Amino acid sequence: MKKKLVVFTGAGISAESGISTFRGTDGLWEGRRIEEVASPEGWKRNPELVLDFYNRRRRQLLGVEPNEAHRLLAALEEKFDTWIITQNVDDLHERSGSTQVIHLHGELRKSRSSYDESVIYDCDTDILLGDTCELGSQLRPHIVWFGEMVPRMDDAIRITRQADVFIVIGSSLVVYPAASLIHHTRKEVPKFLIDLNIPDFPGIENITCIQDKATSGVATWIQTWTS
Ligand code: OAD
């Protein structure tokens, strides 16, 4: 039986594809404060601005490609029962061939009802004010905003508990509950962290840090730990 590899990814893995991370030096996400465009309050205050923001992100996503880090992880399915648990709302893991992907914070290429979060649609075009779901309520991006439940968290915890190897790639590990996943790994499980800047993670045993870009960091991990 193949060992279970669980990879927890954040914005850093998509940076080399040209998608900017959330916590750059200016503290803004693509020129906007995160609360303005990623909270239920921001949505209530100015839905048009929020829709426009995610419409731009969706259009940008359709113009970028997965990078070598996404591809190398997808190829690891041959060797491991590989699960990707991602905070990213892009689909670059799926596009590079990963088949077991859990999105904790939603997906840009989906829309959903603003009345019932289980009413979800594929969406590759702009969402406009006045576009409604089958229940008649305004469509919104299928994104988990600050203060909202993380619906796939229980699945992510269950899979993390079964991990034989756990890798974190490109996350500042500051957004909860997602960042708490690593605490659900078994004690003896080898853990790795690949990031340009190694964040603090007190109380974690058995962890090896690779301070590098995602593309070369994943290549190094494969060379060192799987051959
Ligand atoms: P952040 O922007 O907080 O962190 C990105 C991480 O990637 C940092 O640790 C960087 O050092 C690292 N990094 C940048 N470029 C890299 C590269 N080329 N290779 C490797 N690492 C690199 O992003 P997340 O931790 O993903 O939530 O943010 C978590 C959540 O905060 C997001 O999912 C989003 C945001 O608000 C929601 O939208 C709900």
Short mmCIF file of N, CA, C and O in Angstrom, two decimals, residues 91-164:
data_model
loop_
_atom_site.label_atom_id
_atom_site.label_comp_id
_atom_site.label_asym_id
_atom_site.label_seq_id
_atom_site.Cartn_x
_atom_site.Cartn_y
_atom_site.Cartn_z
N ASP A 91 -7.00 27.06 -9.31
CA ASP A 91 -7.17 25.63 -9.63
C ASP A 91 -5.89 25.06 -10.23
O ASP A 91 -5.93 24.15 -11.05
N LEU A 92 -4.74 25.61 -9.83
CA LEU A 92 -3.48 25.21 -10.47
C LEU A 92 -3.06 23.79 -10.07
O LEU A 92 -2.40 23.09 -10.85
N HIS A 93 -3.45 23.32 -8.89
CA HIS A 93 -3.16 21.92 -8.55
C HIS A 93 -3.93 20.98 -9.47
O HIS A 93 -3.37 20.03 -10.02
N GLU A 94 -5.22 21.25 -9.65
CA GLU A 94 -6.03 20.38 -10.52
C GLU A 94 -5.51 20.43 -11.95
O GLU A 94 -5.41 19.40 -12.62
N ARG A 95 -5.18 21.64 -12.42
CA ARG A 95 -4.74 21.76 -13.81
C ARG A 95 -3.41 21.05 -14.06
O ARG A 95 -3.09 20.71 -15.19
N SER A 96 -2.61 20.86 -13.01
CA SER A 96 -1.35 20.15 -13.23
C SER A 96 -1.52 18.65 -13.01
O SER A 96 -0.57 17.89 -13.14
N GLY A 97 -2.73 18.20 -12.69
CA GLY A 97 -2.99 16.76 -12.66
C GLY A 97 -3.25 16.16 -11.29
O GLY A 97 -3.50 14.96 -11.19
N SER A 98 -3.21 16.95 -10.23
CA SER A 98 -3.53 16.39 -8.90
C SER A 98 -5.01 16.01 -8.87
O SER A 98 -5.87 16.79 -9.31
N THR A 99 -5.30 14.83 -8.33
CA THR A 99 -6.70 14.35 -8.37
C THR A 99 -7.38 14.38 -7.00
O THR A 99 -8.59 14.23 -6.91
N GLN A 100 -6.59 14.55 -5.93
CA GLN A 100 -7.19 14.57 -4.59
C GLN A 100 -6.87 15.92 -3.95
O GLN A 100 -5.83 16.08 -3.31
N VAL A 101 -7.74 16.89 -4.20
CA VAL A 101 -7.49 18.26 -3.77
C VAL A 101 -8.66 18.75 -2.91
O VAL A 101 -9.82 18.64 -3.32
N ILE A 102 -8.35 19.27 -1.75
CA ILE A 102 -9.38 19.87 -0.89
C ILE A 102 -9.12 21.37 -0.81
O ILE A 102 -8.03 21.80 -0.42
N HIS A 103 -10.11 22.17 -1.19
CA HIS A 103 -9.97 23.63 -1.09
C HIS A 103 -10.60 24.11 0.22
O HIS A 103 -11.82 24.02 0.38
N LEU A 104 -9.79 24.60 1.11
CA LEU A 104 -10.33 25.05 2.39
C LEU A 104 -11.03 26.40 2.27
O LEU A 104 -11.97 26.68 3.01
N HIS A 105 -10.54 27.26 1.37
CA HIS A 105 -11.06 28.63 1.32
C HIS A 105 -11.87 28.91 0.05
O HIS A 105 -12.03 30.06 -0.33
N GLY A 106 -12.35 27.84 -0.59
CA GLY A 106 -13.21 28.02 -1.75
C GLY A 106 -12.44 28.02 -3.06
O GLY A 106 -11.24 27.71 -3.10
N GLU A 107 -13.16 28.34 -4.14
CA GLU A 107 -12.59 28.25 -5.49
C GLU A 107 -13.09 29.42 -6.34
O GLU A 107 -14.29 29.67 -6.42
N LEU A 108 -12.11 30.07 -6.99
CA LEU A 108 -12.44 31.23 -7.83
C LEU A 108 -13.33 30.86 -9.01
O LEU A 108 -14.14 31.67 -9.44
N ARG A 109 -13.16 29.64 -9.51
CA ARG A 109 -13.90 29.25 -10.72
C ARG A 109 -15.25 28.63 -10.37
O ARG A 109 -15.79 27.81 -11.09
N LYS A 110 -15.78 29.04 -9.21
CA LYS A 110 -17.14 28.65 -8.83
C LYS A 110 -17.86 29.87 -8.25
O LYS A 110 -17.23 30.76 -7.68
N SER A 111 -19.18 29.87 -8.40
CA SER A 111 -19.99 30.91 -7.75
C SER A 111 -20.94 30.19 -6.82
O SER A 111 -21.11 28.96 -6.91
N ARG A 112 -21.54 30.94 -5.91
CA ARG A 112 -22.55 30.30 -5.08
C ARG A 112 -23.64 31.26 -4.66
O ARG A 112 -23.49 32.48 -4.75
N SER A 113 -24.73 30.66 -4.21
CA SER A 113 -25.86 31.44 -3.73
C SER A 113 -25.45 32.22 -2.49
O SER A 113 -24.71 31.71 -1.66
N SER A 114 -25.95 33.44 -2.35
CA SER A 114 -25.64 34.17 -1.11
C SER A 114 -26.67 33.81 -0.03
O SER A 114 -26.56 34.28 1.10
N TYR A 115 -27.65 32.96 -0.37
CA TYR A 115 -28.64 32.52 0.61
C TYR A 115 -28.31 31.14 1.16
O TYR A 115 -28.39 30.90 2.36
N ASP A 116 -27.89 30.23 0.28
CA ASP A 116 -27.63 28.84 0.69
C ASP A 116 -26.26 28.44 0.16
O ASP A 116 -26.08 28.25 -1.04
N GLU A 117 -25.29 28.27 1.06
CA GLU A 117 -23.91 28.03 0.63
C GLU A 117 -23.70 26.69 -0.07
O GLU A 117 -22.64 26.45 -0.65
N SER A 118 -24.73 25.81 -0.02
CA SER A 118 -24.56 24.52 -0.69
C SER A 118 -24.98 24.60 -2.17
O SER A 118 -24.82 23.64 -2.92
N VAL A 119 -25.52 25.73 -2.59
CA VAL A 119 -25.91 25.90 -4.00
C VAL A 119 -24.72 26.54 -4.73
O VAL A 119 -24.47 27.75 -4.62
N ILE A 120 -23.99 25.68 -5.47
CA ILE A 120 -22.70 26.09 -6.06
C ILE A 120 -22.73 25.81 -7.56
O ILE A 120 -23.28 24.79 -8.00
N TYR A 121 -22.12 26.70 -8.33
CA TYR A 121 -22.08 26.53 -9.79
C TYR A 121 -20.65 26.67 -10.30
O TYR A 121 -19.85 27.39 -9.70
N ASP A 122 -20.35 26.02 -11.43
CA ASP A 122 -19.09 26.33 -12.13
C ASP A 122 -19.21 27.75 -12.67
O ASP A 122 -20.29 28.18 -13.06
N CYS A 123 -18.09 28.44 -12.70
CA CYS A 123 -18.17 29.85 -13.12
C CYS A 123 -16.85 30.29 -13.74
O CYS A 123 -15.84 30.39 -13.04
N ASP A 124 -16.88 30.53 -15.05
CA ASP A 124 -15.68 31.02 -15.73
C ASP A 124 -15.87 32.42 -16.30
O ASP A 124 -15.04 32.90 -17.06
N THR A 125 -17.00 33.03 -15.95
CA THR A 125 -17.25 34.39 -16.45
C THR A 125 -17.44 35.32 -15.26
O THR A 125 -17.47 34.88 -14.12
N ASP A 126 -17.59 36.60 -15.53
CA ASP A 126 -17.80 37.56 -14.45
C ASP A 126 -19.14 37.30 -13.74
O ASP A 126 -20.11 36.90 -14.39
N ILE A 127 -19.17 37.55 -12.45
CA ILE A 127 -20.45 37.55 -11.72
C ILE A 127 -20.86 39.02 -11.58
O ILE A 127 -20.05 39.85 -11.13
N LEU A 128 -22.10 39.31 -11.97
CA LEU A 128 -22.54 40.72 -11.94
C LEU A 128 -23.66 40.91 -10.92
O LEU A 128 -24.37 39.94 -10.59
N LEU A 129 -23.81 42.12 -10.44
CA LEU A 129 -24.93 42.44 -9.57
C LEU A 129 -26.22 42.17 -10.33
O LEU A 129 -26.35 42.58 -11.49
N GLY A 130 -27.12 41.40 -9.74
CA GLY A 130 -28.35 41.03 -10.45
C GLY A 130 -28.33 39.60 -10.95
O GLY A 130 -29.37 39.05 -11.27
N ASP A 131 -27.14 38.98 -11.00
CA ASP A 131 -27.07 37.55 -11.37
C ASP A 131 -27.53 36.75 -10.16
O ASP A 131 -27.00 36.92 -9.06
N THR A 132 -28.51 35.88 -10.38
CA THR A 132 -29.09 35.18 -9.23
C THR A 132 -28.95 33.66 -9.35
O THR A 132 -28.81 33.12 -10.45
N CYS A 133 -29.02 32.99 -8.20
CA CYS A 133 -29.02 31.53 -8.17
C CYS A 133 -30.44 31.04 -8.40
O CYS A 133 -31.38 31.86 -8.51
N GLU A 134 -30.63 29.72 -8.42
CA GLU A 134 -31.97 29.18 -8.70
C GLU A 134 -32.98 29.52 -7.59
O GLU A 134 -34.18 29.40 -7.79
N LEU A 135 -32.47 29.95 -6.43
CA LEU A 135 -33.37 30.34 -5.33
C LEU A 135 -33.74 31.82 -5.41
O LEU A 135 -34.48 32.33 -4.58
N GLY A 136 -33.13 32.50 -6.36
CA GLY A 136 -33.47 33.91 -6.56
C GLY A 136 -32.57 34.89 -5.81
O GLY A 136 -32.81 36.10 -5.86
N SER A 137 -31.56 34.38 -5.12
CA SER A 137 -30.70 35.34 -4.39
C SER A 137 -29.43 35.63 -5.19
O SER A 137 -29.01 34.83 -6.06
N GLN A 138 -28.82 36.75 -4.88
CA GLN A 138 -27.62 37.21 -5.60
C GLN A 138 -26.52 36.14 -5.58
O GLN A 138 -26.25 35.53 -4.55
N LEU A 139 -25.88 35.92 -6.71
CA LEU A 139 -24.70 35.04 -6.75
C LEU A 139 -23.51 35.78 -6.18
O LEU A 139 -23.35 36.98 -6.36
N ARG A 140 -22.65 35.04 -5.50
CA ARG A 140 -21.41 35.62 -4.95
C ARG A 140 -20.26 34.66 -5.27
O ARG A 140 -20.49 33.50 -5.64
N PRO A 141 -19.03 35.11 -5.12
CA PRO A 141 -17.91 34.19 -5.34
C PRO A 141 -17.94 33.06 -4.32
O PRO A 141 -18.36 33.26 -3.17
N HIS A 142 -17.51 31.87 -4.73
CA HIS A 142 -17.45 30.71 -3.83
C HIS A 142 -16.13 30.77 -3.05
O HIS A 142 -15.20 30.01 -3.29
N ILE A 143 -16.06 31.77 -2.18
CA ILE A 143 -14.85 32.03 -1.41
C ILE A 143 -15.24 32.07 0.06
O ILE A 143 -16.29 32.64 0.40
N VAL A 144 -14.41 31.46 0.90
CA VAL A 144 -14.67 31.52 2.35
C VAL A 144 -14.04 32.82 2.87
O VAL A 144 -12.83 32.98 2.83
N TRP A 145 -14.90 33.72 3.34
CA TRP A 145 -14.40 35.00 3.82
C TRP A 145 -14.12 34.94 5.32
O TRP A 145 -14.60 34.03 6.02
N PHE A 146 -13.37 35.92 5.79
CA PHE A 146 -13.05 35.98 7.22
C PHE A 146 -14.34 36.03 8.03
O PHE A 146 -15.26 36.76 7.69
N GLY A 147 -14.38 35.20 9.08
CA GLY A 147 -15.57 35.15 9.93
C GLY A 147 -16.56 34.09 9.48
O GLY A 147 -17.53 33.82 10.19
N GLU A 148 -16.33 33.45 8.32
CA GLU A 148 -17.23 32.40 7.85
C GLU A 148 -16.66 31.03 8.20
O GLU A 148 -15.45 30.88 8.40
N MET A 149 -17.56 30.03 8.28
CA MET A 149 -17.14 28.65 8.56
C MET A 149 -16.25 28.14 7.43
O MET A 149 -16.39 28.56 6.28
N VAL A 150 -15.36 27.22 7.76
CA VAL A 150 -14.53 26.57 6.74
C VAL A 150 -15.10 25.17 6.53
O VAL A 150 -14.80 24.25 7.29
N PRO A 151 -15.99 25.00 5.53
CA PRO A 151 -16.78 23.78 5.45
C PRO A 151 -15.95 22.50 5.27
O PRO A 151 -16.37 21.44 5.70
N ARG A 152 -14.79 22.58 4.64
CA ARG A 152 -14.04 21.34 4.38
C ARG A 152 -13.02 21.04 5.49
O ARG A 152 -12.19 20.14 5.36
N MET A 153 -13.08 21.79 6.59
CA MET A 153 -12.07 21.62 7.64
C MET A 153 -12.09 20.21 8.25
O MET A 153 -11.04 19.62 8.51
N ASP A 154 -13.28 19.65 8.47
CA ASP A 154 -13.36 18.32 9.09
C ASP A 154 -12.71 17.27 8.19
O ASP A 154 -11.99 16.40 8.67
N ASP A 155 -12.95 17.35 6.88
CA ASP A 155 -12.31 16.41 5.94
C ASP A 155 -10.79 16.58 6.00
O ASP A 155 -10.04 15.61 6.00
N ALA A 156 -10.36 17.83 6.05
CA ALA A 156 -8.91 18.11 6.07
C ALA A 156 -8.26 17.53 7.33
O ALA A 156 -7.19 16.93 7.27
N ILE A 157 -8.93 17.66 8.45
CA ILE A 157 -8.39 17.14 9.72
C ILE A 157 -8.33 15.60 9.65
O ILE A 157 -7.32 14.99 10.03
N ARG A 158 -9.38 14.99 9.15
CA ARG A 158 -9.41 13.51 9.06
C ARG A 158 -8.24 13.01 8.21
O ARG A 158 -7.52 12.09 8.60
N ILE A 159 -8.00 13.64 7.09
CA ILE A 159 -6.93 13.20 6.19
C ILE A 159 -5.56 13.48 6.81
O ILE A 159 -4.64 12.67 6.73
N THR A 160 -5.43 14.62 7.46
CA THR A 160 -4.15 14.98 8.09
C THR A 160 -3.80 13.97 9.19
O THR A 160 -2.63 13.61 9.35
N ARG A 161 -4.79 13.49 9.91
CA ARG A 161 -4.53 12.51 10.98
C ARG A 161 -3.99 11.20 10.42
O ARG A 161 -3.32 10.45 11.12
N GLN A 162 -4.31 10.92 9.14
CA GLN A 162 -3.85 9.66 8.53
C GLN A 162 -2.50 9.81 7.83
O GLN A 162 -1.96 8.85 7.30
N ALA A 163 -1.95 11.03 7.81
CA ALA A 163 -0.73 11.28 7.02
C ALA A 163 0.46 10.46 7.53
O ALA A 163 0.65 10.33 8.74
N ASP A 164 1.25 9.94 6.58
CA ASP A 164 2.55 9.33 6.93
C ASP A 164 3.66 10.36 6.76
O ASP A 164 4.74 10.22 7.33
#
